[in-house]
Short mmCIF file of C-alpha atoms in Angstrom, two decimals:
data_model
loop_
_atom_site.label_atom_id
_atom_site.label_comp_id
_atom_site.label_asym_id
_atom_site.label_seq_id
_atom_site.Cartn_x
_atom_site.Cartn_y
_atom_site.Cartn_z
CA MET A 90 -58.09 -20.39 -50.58
CA PRO A 91 -56.33 -22.41 -47.70
CA TYR A 92 -55.42 -20.79 -44.77
CA ARG A 93 -51.61 -20.35 -44.53
CA MET A 94 -49.28 -20.07 -41.69
CA SER A 95 -48.01 -16.72 -43.18
CA ASP A 96 -51.57 -15.21 -42.79
CA HIS A 97 -51.47 -16.20 -39.00
CA ILE A 98 -48.29 -14.47 -38.49
CA ALA A 99 -49.48 -11.19 -40.24
CA GLU A 100 -52.71 -11.31 -38.18
CA ALA A 101 -50.64 -11.71 -34.90
CA ALA A 102 -48.25 -9.05 -35.80
CA GLN A 103 -51.43 -6.61 -36.63
CA MET A 104 -52.81 -7.20 -33.15
CA SER A 105 -49.56 -6.90 -31.47
CA VAL A 106 -49.29 -3.47 -33.17
CA SER A 107 -52.79 -2.54 -32.20
CA ARG A 108 -52.40 -3.38 -28.58
CA ALA A 109 -48.96 -1.73 -28.54
CA ALA A 110 -49.00 1.17 -25.81
CA ARG A 111 -48.41 4.70 -26.90
CA TYR A 112 -46.84 7.31 -25.05
CA CYS A 113 -46.32 11.02 -24.71
CA ARG A 114 -43.08 12.71 -25.46
CA CYS A 115 -43.14 13.24 -21.22
CA GLY A 116 -43.29 9.41 -20.84
CA ALA A 117 -47.09 9.23 -19.94
CA ARG A 118 -49.15 6.53 -21.49
CA LEU A 119 -51.85 7.56 -23.76
CA ALA A 120 -55.31 6.30 -24.00
CA ARG A 121 -56.12 4.42 -27.09
CA ASP A 122 -58.81 7.03 -28.25
CA ASN A 123 -56.13 9.79 -27.89
CA SER A 124 -55.56 11.02 -31.23
CA ALA A 125 -53.77 14.12 -30.34
CA GLY A 126 -50.58 12.31 -29.55
CA THR A 127 -49.86 14.06 -26.14
CA CYS A 128 -51.11 13.81 -22.66
CA GLY A 129 -53.57 16.19 -21.04
CA PRO A 130 -50.87 17.96 -19.06
CA CYS A 131 -48.64 18.34 -22.08
CA GLY A 132 -51.48 19.27 -24.31
CA ARG A 133 -52.48 22.04 -21.78
CA ARG A 134 -48.88 23.38 -21.73
CA THR A 135 -48.82 23.52 -25.48
CA ARG A 136 -52.08 25.56 -25.36
CA ASN A 137 -50.66 27.76 -22.68
CA THR A 138 -47.41 28.42 -24.56
CA LEU A 139 -49.44 29.77 -27.74
CA VAL A 140 -51.28 32.45 -25.90
CA GLY A 141 -48.53 33.25 -22.99
CA ALA A 142 -45.12 32.66 -21.79
CA PRO A 143 -45.02 29.29 -19.88
CA GLU A 144 -43.65 28.53 -16.47
CA VAL A 145 -39.79 27.39 -17.06
CA PRO A 146 -37.56 25.92 -14.66
CA PRO A 147 -34.57 27.73 -13.00
CA GLY A 148 -32.13 26.08 -15.39
CA PHE A 149 -33.80 27.39 -18.57
CA TRP A 150 -31.90 30.81 -17.95
CA GLN A 151 -28.61 29.35 -17.83
CA THR A 152 -27.71 28.84 -21.40
CA ASP A 153 -24.97 30.61 -22.92
CA GLU A 154 -26.89 32.41 -25.32
CA LEU A 155 -29.39 33.87 -23.04
CA LEU A 156 -26.77 34.58 -20.38
CA ASP A 157 -24.74 36.57 -23.05
CA ALA A 158 -27.79 38.48 -24.18
CA LEU A 159 -28.83 39.33 -20.60
CA ALA A 160 -25.06 40.53 -19.99
CA ALA A 161 -25.37 42.75 -23.12
CA ARG A 162 -28.37 44.42 -21.82
CA HIS A 163 -30.07 43.83 -25.19
CA MET A 164 -33.95 42.71 -24.57
CA GLY A 165 -34.27 41.77 -28.34
CA ARG A 166 -31.26 39.51 -28.05
CA VAL A 167 -32.68 37.96 -24.82
CA ILE A 168 -36.25 37.29 -26.70
CA HIS A 169 -34.37 35.78 -29.70
CA ALA A 170 -32.52 33.45 -27.22
CA TYR A 171 -35.72 32.78 -25.20
CA ARG A 172 -37.47 31.71 -28.31
CA ARG A 173 -34.69 29.29 -29.29
CA ASN A 174 -34.13 27.63 -25.97
CA PRO A 175 -33.89 23.84 -26.30
CA TRP A 176 -36.40 23.58 -23.42
CA HIS A 177 -39.35 24.44 -25.69
CA GLY A 178 -38.78 21.38 -27.95
CA ARG A 179 -38.97 23.41 -31.14
CA PRO A 180 -38.14 27.12 -31.38
CA LEU A 181 -41.06 29.38 -30.71
CA SER A 182 -41.91 31.62 -33.67
CA GLN A 183 -41.51 35.52 -33.70
CA GLY A 184 -45.43 35.65 -34.45
CA VAL A 185 -46.31 33.44 -31.25
CA VAL A 186 -44.10 35.44 -28.80
CA ALA A 187 -45.12 38.84 -30.48
CA GLY A 188 -48.72 37.94 -29.60
CA TRP A 189 -47.92 37.71 -25.96
CA VAL A 190 -47.79 41.46 -25.92
CA GLY A 191 -49.99 42.44 -28.84
CA ILE A 192 -47.48 43.25 -31.53
CA ASP A 193 -46.78 41.78 -34.84
CA GLN A 194 -44.10 39.68 -36.05
CA THR A 195 -42.29 42.62 -37.88
CA GLN A 196 -42.25 44.69 -34.85
CA LEU A 197 -40.59 41.94 -32.89
CA SER A 198 -37.98 41.28 -35.52
CA ARG A 199 -36.96 44.79 -35.73
CA MET A 200 -36.36 44.80 -31.82
CA GLU A 201 -34.36 41.52 -31.95
CA THR A 202 -32.05 42.59 -34.71
CA GLY A 203 -32.10 46.24 -33.98
CA ALA A 204 -30.28 48.66 -31.21
CA PRO A 205 -30.98 47.70 -27.79
CA SER A 206 -34.08 49.32 -26.32
CA GLN A 207 -33.88 52.12 -23.95
CA ASP A 208 -37.66 52.37 -23.07
CA LEU A 209 -38.05 51.35 -19.54
CA SER A 210 -41.61 50.63 -19.92
CA LYS A 211 -41.00 48.09 -22.65
CA LEU A 212 -38.22 46.47 -20.80
CA ILE A 213 -40.47 46.13 -17.66
CA GLN A 214 -43.07 44.74 -19.89
CA TRP A 215 -41.06 42.08 -21.49
CA ALA A 216 -39.47 41.17 -18.04
CA ARG A 217 -42.88 40.48 -16.78
CA VAL A 218 -44.22 38.80 -19.72
CA LEU A 219 -41.29 36.31 -20.11
CA ARG A 220 -41.01 36.02 -16.37
CA ILE A 221 -37.34 36.86 -16.24
CA PRO A 222 -35.85 36.56 -12.66
CA ALA A 223 -34.97 39.78 -11.10
CA ARG A 224 -31.36 38.80 -10.25
CA LEU A 225 -30.58 38.49 -13.99
CA LEU A 226 -32.11 41.86 -15.16
CA TRP A 227 -30.23 45.06 -15.30
CA PHE A 228 -33.13 47.25 -14.24
CA ALA A 229 -35.92 47.18 -11.52
CA VAL A 230 -39.53 45.62 -12.17
CA PRO A 231 -41.77 47.87 -9.79
CA GLY A 232 -45.02 46.35 -8.47
CA ALA A 233 -45.70 42.72 -8.92
CA PRO A 234 -42.87 39.97 -8.42
CA PRO A 235 -41.02 38.81 -11.63
CA SER A 236 -43.24 35.63 -11.65
CA ALA A 237 -46.52 37.55 -11.54
CA HIS A 238 -48.33 36.73 -15.18
CA CYS A 239 -51.70 36.29 -16.38
CA ALA A 240 -52.67 35.41 -19.93
CA GLY A 241 -49.19 36.56 -21.25
CA LEU A 242 -49.92 40.02 -20.35
CA PRO A 243 -48.23 41.94 -17.52
CA GLY A 244 -50.33 42.53 -14.54
CA PRO A 245 -50.22 45.69 -11.99
CA SER A 246 -50.21 44.83 -8.42
CA ALA A 247 -53.32 45.11 -6.24
CA ALA A 248 -52.46 48.53 -5.03
CA ASP A 249 -52.06 50.05 -8.49
CA ALA A 250 -55.13 48.42 -9.93
CA GLU A 251 -57.22 50.06 -7.37
CA GLY A 252 -56.23 53.48 -8.44
CA VAL A 253 -56.80 52.78 -12.15
CA ASP A 254 -59.68 54.16 -14.05
CA GLU A 255 -60.44 51.35 -16.63
CA VAL A 256 -62.00 53.40 -19.03
CA ASN A 257 -59.12 55.72 -19.23
CA ARG A 258 -56.58 53.09 -19.31
CA ARG A 259 -58.25 51.27 -22.31
CA GLU A 260 -58.57 54.58 -24.30
CA LEU A 261 -55.04 55.21 -23.56
CA LEU A 262 -53.89 52.08 -24.72
CA ARG A 263 -55.87 52.26 -27.91
CA LEU A 264 -54.31 55.73 -28.67
CA VAL A 265 -50.95 54.41 -27.94
CA SER A 266 -51.51 51.32 -30.30
CA MET A 267 -52.94 53.68 -33.15
CA THR A 268 -49.98 56.14 -32.80
CA GLY A 269 -47.44 53.34 -32.90
CA ALA A 270 -48.92 51.91 -36.07
CA LEU A 271 -49.10 55.15 -37.87
CA LEU A 272 -45.35 55.59 -37.11
CA ALA A 273 -44.69 52.44 -38.64
CA VAL A 274 -46.10 53.22 -41.80
CA PRO A 275 -44.06 55.43 -44.45
CA PRO A 276 -45.49 58.97 -44.78
CA LEU A 277 -47.98 58.63 -47.75
CA ASP A 278 -47.56 62.38 -48.96
CA GLU A 279 -43.89 61.96 -49.78
CA GLN A 280 -44.25 60.75 -53.37
CA VAL A 281 -48.02 61.48 -53.83
CA ASP A 282 -48.99 64.71 -54.56
CA PHE A 283 -52.87 64.97 -53.90
CA GLU A 284 -53.28 68.51 -55.13
CA ARG A 285 -51.80 67.91 -58.35
CA LEU A 286 -53.88 64.71 -58.90
CA GLU A 287 -57.12 66.81 -57.94
CA HIS A 288 -56.12 69.60 -60.30
CA ALA A 289 -55.64 67.16 -63.22
CA GLY A 290 -58.93 65.62 -62.37
CA THR A 291 -60.82 68.93 -62.35
CA THR A 292 -59.39 70.22 -65.54
CA GLY A 293 -59.70 67.08 -67.51
CA ARG A 294 -56.04 66.84 -68.16
CA LEU A 295 -55.55 63.17 -66.95
CA ASP A 296 -53.51 60.78 -69.21
CA LEU A 297 -52.65 57.23 -68.64
CA THR A 298 -49.57 57.78 -67.12
CA ALA A 299 -51.56 60.37 -64.50
CA ALA A 300 -54.39 57.84 -64.07
CA ALA A 301 -51.91 55.13 -63.11
CA GLU A 302 -50.91 57.54 -60.06
CA TYR A 303 -54.19 56.50 -58.33
CA ASP A 304 -53.50 52.80 -58.80
CA ARG A 305 -49.88 53.44 -56.95
CA LEU A 306 -51.53 55.32 -54.19
CA ASN A 307 -54.22 52.70 -53.63
CA ALA A 308 -51.48 50.22 -53.37
CA ARG A 309 -49.88 52.42 -50.46
CA LEU A 310 -53.35 52.66 -48.82
CA TRP A 311 -53.50 48.74 -48.64
CA GLN A 312 -50.30 48.66 -47.12
CA VAL A 313 -51.27 51.21 -44.41
CA PHE A 314 -54.24 49.00 -43.78
CA SER A 315 -52.35 45.52 -43.74
CA ARG A 316 -49.75 47.12 -41.48
CA SER A 317 -52.19 48.97 -38.79
CA LYS A 318 -53.38 46.97 -35.87
CA SER A 319 -56.42 48.92 -35.90
CA LYS A 320 -57.66 49.23 -39.59
CA GLN A 321 -59.58 52.50 -38.83
CA LEU A 322 -56.31 54.14 -39.09
CA ALA A 323 -56.41 54.07 -43.01
CA LEU A 324 -59.92 55.69 -43.25
CA PRO A 325 -58.84 59.45 -43.17
CA VAL A 326 -56.28 59.15 -46.05
CA VAL A 327 -58.80 56.64 -48.03
CA ARG A 328 -61.63 59.36 -47.55
CA LYS A 329 -59.13 62.09 -49.03
CA GLN A 330 -58.24 59.75 -52.15
CA LEU A 331 -61.65 58.96 -52.66
CA GLY A 332 -62.61 62.55 -53.05
CA VAL A 333 -59.89 63.21 -55.50
CA LEU A 334 -60.94 60.31 -57.32
CA THR A 335 -64.62 61.00 -57.75
CA THR A 336 -63.73 64.61 -58.86
CA ALA A 337 -61.54 63.12 -61.86
CA LEU A 338 -64.54 60.60 -62.54
CA ARG A 339 -66.99 63.47 -63.03
CA GLN A 340 -64.95 65.01 -65.72
CA PRO A 341 -64.95 64.20 -69.31
CA GLN A 342 -62.03 61.56 -70.07
CA THR A 343 -61.05 59.29 -72.99
CA SER A 344 -62.18 55.90 -72.82
CA ALA A 345 -58.83 54.55 -71.76
CA VAL A 346 -58.30 56.90 -68.94
CA ARG A 347 -61.92 56.40 -67.80
CA ARG A 348 -61.28 52.69 -67.79
CA GLN A 349 -58.18 53.12 -65.55
CA LEU A 350 -60.09 55.45 -63.21
CA CYS A 351 -62.76 52.80 -62.76
CA VAL A 352 -60.36 50.15 -62.14
CA ALA A 353 -58.72 52.29 -59.05
CA ALA A 354 -62.35 53.16 -57.96
CA ALA A 355 -63.26 49.18 -57.78
CA ASP A 356 -59.86 49.06 -55.86
CA LEU A 357 -60.63 51.79 -53.49
CA PHE A 358 -64.18 50.74 -52.95
CA GLN A 359 -63.06 47.27 -51.80
CA LEU A 360 -60.60 48.90 -49.28
CA CYS A 361 -63.34 51.03 -47.97
CA GLY A 362 -65.65 47.94 -47.48
CA GLU A 363 -62.82 46.18 -45.66
CA ILE A 364 -62.56 49.10 -43.21
CA PHE A 365 -66.12 49.05 -42.58
CA PHE A 366 -66.26 45.32 -42.26
CA ASP A 367 -63.47 45.24 -39.68
CA SER A 368 -65.31 47.53 -37.67
CA ASP A 369 -68.50 45.62 -37.77
CA GLN A 370 -70.56 47.91 -40.00
CA TYR A 371 -71.61 45.28 -42.50
CA THR A 372 -74.46 47.35 -44.01
CA ASP A 373 -71.94 49.95 -45.12
CA ALA A 374 -69.45 47.26 -46.22
CA ALA A 375 -71.82 45.59 -48.22
CA GLN A 376 -72.68 48.94 -50.14
CA CYS A 377 -68.88 49.43 -50.85
CA TYR A 378 -68.50 46.01 -52.25
CA ALA A 379 -71.78 46.46 -54.43
CA LEU A 380 -70.08 49.83 -55.70
CA ALA A 381 -66.68 47.84 -56.29
CA ALA A 382 -68.52 45.14 -58.28
CA GLY A 383 -70.53 47.84 -60.35
CA VAL A 384 -67.46 49.81 -61.27
CA GLY A 385 -65.43 46.70 -61.95
CA LYS A 386 -68.18 45.38 -64.23
CA GLU A 387 -68.06 48.75 -66.41
CA ALA A 388 -64.34 48.50 -66.67
CA GLU A 389 -64.64 44.75 -67.54
CA ALA A 390 -62.04 44.09 -64.70
CA PHE A 391 -63.13 40.60 -64.23
CA ASP A 392 -60.76 39.86 -61.43
CA LEU A 393 -61.49 43.03 -59.55
CA TRP A 394 -65.29 42.30 -60.04
CA ALA A 395 -64.68 38.77 -58.72
CA CYS A 396 -62.98 39.78 -55.66
CA ALA A 397 -65.63 42.54 -54.92
CA MET A 398 -68.32 39.63 -55.26
CA THR A 399 -66.26 37.46 -53.05
CA ARG A 400 -65.82 39.97 -50.28
CA HIS A 401 -69.72 40.74 -50.55
CA ALA A 402 -70.38 36.96 -50.03
CA PHE A 403 -67.94 37.01 -47.11
CA ILE A 404 -70.58 38.90 -45.38
CA GLY A 405 -73.11 36.31 -45.59
CA VAL A 406 -70.38 33.74 -44.53
CA TYR A 407 -69.79 35.82 -41.12
CA GLU A 408 -73.63 36.34 -40.60
CA ARG A 409 -73.93 32.55 -41.11
CA GLN A 410 -76.28 33.05 -44.08
CA PHE A 411 -74.35 30.34 -46.02
CA ASP A 412 -77.21 29.73 -48.66
CA GLN A 413 -77.19 33.57 -49.52
CA ALA A 414 -73.33 33.51 -49.90
CA ALA A 415 -73.29 30.56 -52.16
CA PRO A 416 -74.94 32.02 -55.25
CA LEU A 417 -72.66 35.22 -54.97
CA LEU A 418 -69.47 32.70 -54.94
CA GLU A 419 -70.90 30.88 -57.95
CA GLY A 420 -70.85 34.09 -60.10
CA ALA A 421 -67.60 35.27 -58.57
CA ALA A 422 -65.88 31.75 -59.70
CA ALA A 423 -67.55 32.27 -63.20
CA LEU A 424 -65.91 35.81 -63.49
CA ALA A 425 -62.79 34.39 -62.25
CA ARG A 426 -62.60 31.89 -64.96
CA ARG A 427 -62.72 34.89 -67.40
CA GLY A 428 -59.89 36.81 -65.60
CA ASP A 429 -56.17 36.58 -65.67
CA PRO A 430 -55.05 32.92 -65.45
CA ASP A 431 -51.73 34.25 -63.68
CA LEU A 432 -53.73 35.70 -60.67
CA SER A 433 -54.93 33.71 -57.79
CA THR A 434 -58.52 34.89 -57.90
CA ARG A 435 -60.20 31.58 -58.55
CA HIS A 436 -58.21 29.96 -55.85
CA TRP A 437 -59.34 32.55 -53.24
CA VAL A 438 -62.94 32.34 -54.43
CA ALA A 439 -62.69 28.63 -53.90
CA ALA A 440 -61.21 29.10 -50.40
CA VAL A 441 -64.13 31.09 -49.39
CA GLN A 442 -66.61 28.70 -51.03
CA ALA A 443 -64.99 25.95 -48.88
CA GLN A 444 -66.20 27.75 -45.92
CA THR A 445 -69.81 27.92 -47.25
CA HIS A 446 -69.78 24.49 -47.94
CA ALA A 447 -68.67 23.85 -44.41
CA GLY A 448 -71.42 26.10 -43.08
CA LEU A 449 -73.87 24.05 -45.29
CA GLY A 450 -72.54 20.78 -43.56
CA ASP A 451 -71.23 19.47 -46.82
CA LEU A 452 -67.58 17.99 -45.98
CA ALA A 453 -67.00 16.40 -49.61
CA ALA A 454 -67.67 19.79 -51.27
CA CYS A 455 -65.63 21.49 -48.77
CA GLU A 456 -62.78 19.19 -49.39
CA ARG A 457 -63.12 19.76 -53.11
CA ALA A 458 -63.10 23.49 -52.97
CA LEU A 459 -59.97 23.39 -50.58
CA ALA A 460 -58.08 21.24 -52.98
CA THR A 461 -58.77 23.82 -55.78
CA ALA A 462 -57.76 26.49 -53.37
CA GLU A 463 -54.39 24.76 -52.63
CA GLU A 464 -53.81 24.61 -56.48
CA VAL A 465 -52.41 28.25 -55.99
CA SER A 466 -49.05 26.72 -55.39
CA ALA A 467 -48.92 25.83 -58.87
CA LEU A 468 -49.17 29.22 -60.26
CA ASP A 469 -46.03 30.33 -62.24
CA GLY A 470 -43.81 33.42 -60.83
CA GLN A 471 -44.54 35.48 -57.88
CA VAL A 472 -48.31 35.41 -56.71
CA ARG A 473 -49.98 38.63 -55.97
CA SER A 474 -50.21 39.19 -52.24
CA SER A 475 -51.16 42.68 -51.76
CA GLY A 476 -53.82 45.29 -52.38
CA TRP A 477 -57.28 44.07 -53.63
CA LEU A 478 -56.10 40.41 -53.95
CA ARG A 479 -54.11 38.93 -51.28
CA PHE A 480 -54.46 35.25 -51.44
CA GLU A 481 -51.21 33.45 -51.97
CA GLY A 482 -51.88 30.37 -49.94
CA SER A 483 -50.45 31.15 -46.64
CA ARG A 484 -53.85 31.26 -45.08
CA LEU A 485 -55.07 27.87 -46.12
CA PRO A 486 -54.13 26.13 -43.16
CA GLU A 487 -56.05 28.41 -40.70
CA GLU A 488 -58.97 28.35 -43.19
CA ARG A 489 -58.86 24.56 -43.51
CA GLY A 490 -58.91 24.41 -39.68
CA ALA A 491 -61.91 26.76 -39.43
CA CYS A 492 -63.71 24.76 -42.09
CA TYR A 493 -63.10 21.52 -40.10
CA VAL A 494 -64.32 23.39 -36.84
CA GLU A 495 -67.59 24.54 -38.70
CA LEU A 496 -68.04 20.91 -39.52
CA GLY A 497 -67.64 19.75 -36.01
CA ARG A 498 -64.52 17.88 -36.62
CA PRO A 499 -62.28 19.02 -33.81
CA ASP A 500 -60.17 15.70 -34.68
CA LEU A 501 -59.26 17.14 -37.93
CA ALA A 502 -58.96 20.85 -36.90
CA GLU A 503 -56.88 21.06 -33.85
CA ALA A 504 -53.39 20.26 -35.26
CA THR A 505 -53.91 22.34 -38.35
CA LEU A 506 -54.88 25.41 -36.17
CA SER A 507 -52.14 24.85 -33.61
CA ASP A 508 -49.63 24.81 -36.32
CA ALA A 509 -50.99 28.08 -37.71
CA LEU A 510 -50.60 29.77 -34.50
CA TYR A 511 -46.80 28.95 -34.63
CA ARG A 512 -46.55 30.91 -37.90
CA ASP A 513 -45.78 34.50 -38.27
CA ILE A 514 -49.45 35.79 -38.95
CA SER A 515 -51.04 39.02 -38.30
CA PRO A 516 -52.94 39.83 -35.04
CA ARG A 517 -56.36 39.56 -36.65
CA ARG A 518 -55.58 36.23 -38.07
CA ARG A 519 -54.01 35.12 -34.74
CA GLY A 520 -57.49 36.22 -33.03
CA SER A 521 -59.56 34.24 -35.69
CA VAL A 522 -57.42 31.16 -34.99
CA LEU A 523 -57.67 31.52 -31.27
CA THR A 524 -61.47 31.95 -31.55
CA ASP A 525 -61.63 28.64 -33.71
CA LEU A 526 -59.49 26.75 -31.04
CA ALA A 527 -61.78 28.11 -28.34
CA THR A 528 -64.74 26.60 -30.25
CA ILE A 529 -62.98 23.31 -30.15
CA GLY A 530 -62.97 23.63 -26.58
CA VAL A 531 -66.63 23.77 -26.63
CA GLN A 532 -66.95 21.01 -28.85
CA ARG A 533 -64.80 18.97 -26.56
CA ARG A 534 -66.42 20.24 -23.24
CA ASP A 535 -62.78 21.31 -22.24
CA THR A 536 -63.40 24.60 -20.34
CA HIS A 537 -59.56 24.93 -19.85
CA GLN A 538 -59.18 25.10 -23.53
CA LEU A 539 -62.36 27.24 -23.96
CA VAL A 540 -61.08 29.89 -21.54
CA THR A 541 -57.59 29.94 -22.31
CA TYR A 542 -58.01 30.59 -25.97
CA GLY A 543 -61.17 32.55 -25.62
CA SER A 544 -59.70 35.03 -23.35
CA ALA A 545 -56.66 35.29 -25.89
CA ALA A 546 -58.98 36.08 -28.81
CA LEU A 547 -60.83 38.51 -26.84
CA ASP A 548 -57.31 40.36 -25.97
CA VAL A 549 -56.74 40.46 -29.80
CA ALA A 550 -60.05 41.94 -30.63
CA ARG A 551 -59.65 44.76 -27.85
CA GLN A 552 -55.90 45.47 -29.06
CA THR A 553 -56.93 45.72 -32.72
CA GLY A 554 -60.39 47.35 -32.46
CA SER A 555 -61.39 44.45 -34.79
CA ALA A 556 -65.18 43.76 -33.64
CA GLY A 557 -66.16 43.03 -37.18
CA TYR A 558 -63.72 40.43 -37.82
CA VAL A 559 -62.61 38.72 -34.44
CA GLY A 560 -65.32 40.26 -32.53
CA ARG A 561 -68.03 38.73 -34.59
CA LYS A 562 -66.48 35.34 -34.49
CA LEU A 563 -66.50 35.69 -30.73
CA ALA A 564 -70.00 36.94 -30.70
CA VAL A 565 -70.88 33.59 -32.60
CA LEU A 566 -68.98 31.66 -29.86
CA ARG A 567 -70.84 33.34 -26.96
CA PRO A 568 -74.12 31.54 -27.12
CA ARG A 569 -72.56 28.24 -27.28
CA LEU A 570 -70.91 29.08 -23.68
CA ALA A 571 -74.31 28.91 -21.97
CA PRO A 572 -73.80 24.94 -20.92
CA PHE A 573 -70.74 25.98 -19.16
CA ARG A 574 -71.86 28.79 -16.98
CA ALA A 575 -71.30 26.95 -13.75
CA ASP A 576 -67.55 27.53 -14.38
CA THR A 577 -66.92 31.25 -13.12
CA HIS A 578 -64.22 31.89 -15.67
CA VAL A 579 -66.51 30.92 -18.53
CA ARG A 580 -69.22 33.33 -17.24
CA HIS A 581 -66.61 36.05 -17.00
CA LEU A 582 -65.56 35.31 -20.46
CA GLU A 583 -69.13 35.36 -21.73
CA GLN A 584 -69.60 38.98 -20.02
CA GLU A 585 -66.32 40.40 -21.49
CA ILE A 586 -67.52 39.22 -25.00
CA ALA A 587 -70.88 40.77 -24.60
CA ARG A 588 -68.99 44.17 -23.72
CA LEU A 589 -66.65 44.01 -26.64
CA LYS A 590 -67.13 47.01 -28.91
CA ALA A 591 -65.72 48.29 -32.05
CA VAL A 592 -63.63 51.44 -32.32
CA PRO A 593 -65.91 53.70 -34.39
CA ALA A 594 -64.91 54.31 -37.92
#
């Protein structure tokens, strides 16, 4: 074909676009190979904001909403106004700000909308975390000056720190955390009569209505598990329920009642496995999942059976034995196809398969599995998101990001994971995302990112006692810190990860 002038114009325009300078929102010119869209200082500021309150200019505190909240002496309203301050660019989510002090989004929401807090210790903590100028406060902040801040947590003065017994302090904080979580959960025994269920099971007088009571109690136990920062809090009452259920299973029942009891047992065994998994007791967790699969098979409850196998495979994923997890997941996928098409079982199996493919280095298979998982959004009606099946798609951004981290593709992972941190996610999920972002710091040889996110993930693991979930991810990260040991902050992070222990179950 003859060369046309229009071709020349198009080529020139394309070259002009390729040469066009790109700028960060702060006005700094970006390098051509900068795929993040922000300069180094702005990128560090964004990272710091995700794990702790940023340094703000004096004018930040002069908005009408903030001044009104401070005048009303309502810390919840102060936090709400702080999150929505235009200086941030976009409002900070409740999940992000709650993570700065180790609480969840629900607790912060109650604080923002409820009555003003009169708890001086909490007021002081928030004043320190947000770095509120002392002249604006209606109470005194002892010890460190108001600007003192480290990794989003309040820090004692040097004089106070010398007199603190670290072991006792951590134990006290753990007990306070556990007590607070228990108080946040509705009492289980208000509507569940354990003695009646145990008597009915012993005398063989269970009918389908009474057997369904086990399912209802199991659902409440999953609520305790999901709401508790420390998952071991659910174990005592789970043990009690398991004892009652075991007694009932020993008695002769009709086939319909026995199937209902098997379904309840498969459900409860999976919850037991989750508790053990979170406390880094993988052998016990595997046994629970295997029992759940066996009982689910007896009941021909294909979705329960598939979920038990998926949880069993998850142990292989976390122990990085991807070749052993793959066949379990293939079996789970086959079972899910025989299950209820209105449930999201097959989509959850696909999401875990994506992680396995990523571990095996197969990007194409990983992408196909993620695409299948994302089809959960096409399910009709309300997707089940509680109890033994809790996959409704909200985790997909962080799971996709984790897959890209595993595949060594930080260019694909970072934006997805950073966006996940801005969402209202649980402390355990937040710790997992923070660990993945720390791993990106390793891949990019960025020690600032590594230490910032790694330290924040370590705080989450300590606050929740999640050594089996967040702690195991940090343990995988630890050997990768060796090339950076010349940095004192990296050495300290490595030592602290080595000291991380689970709260015994």
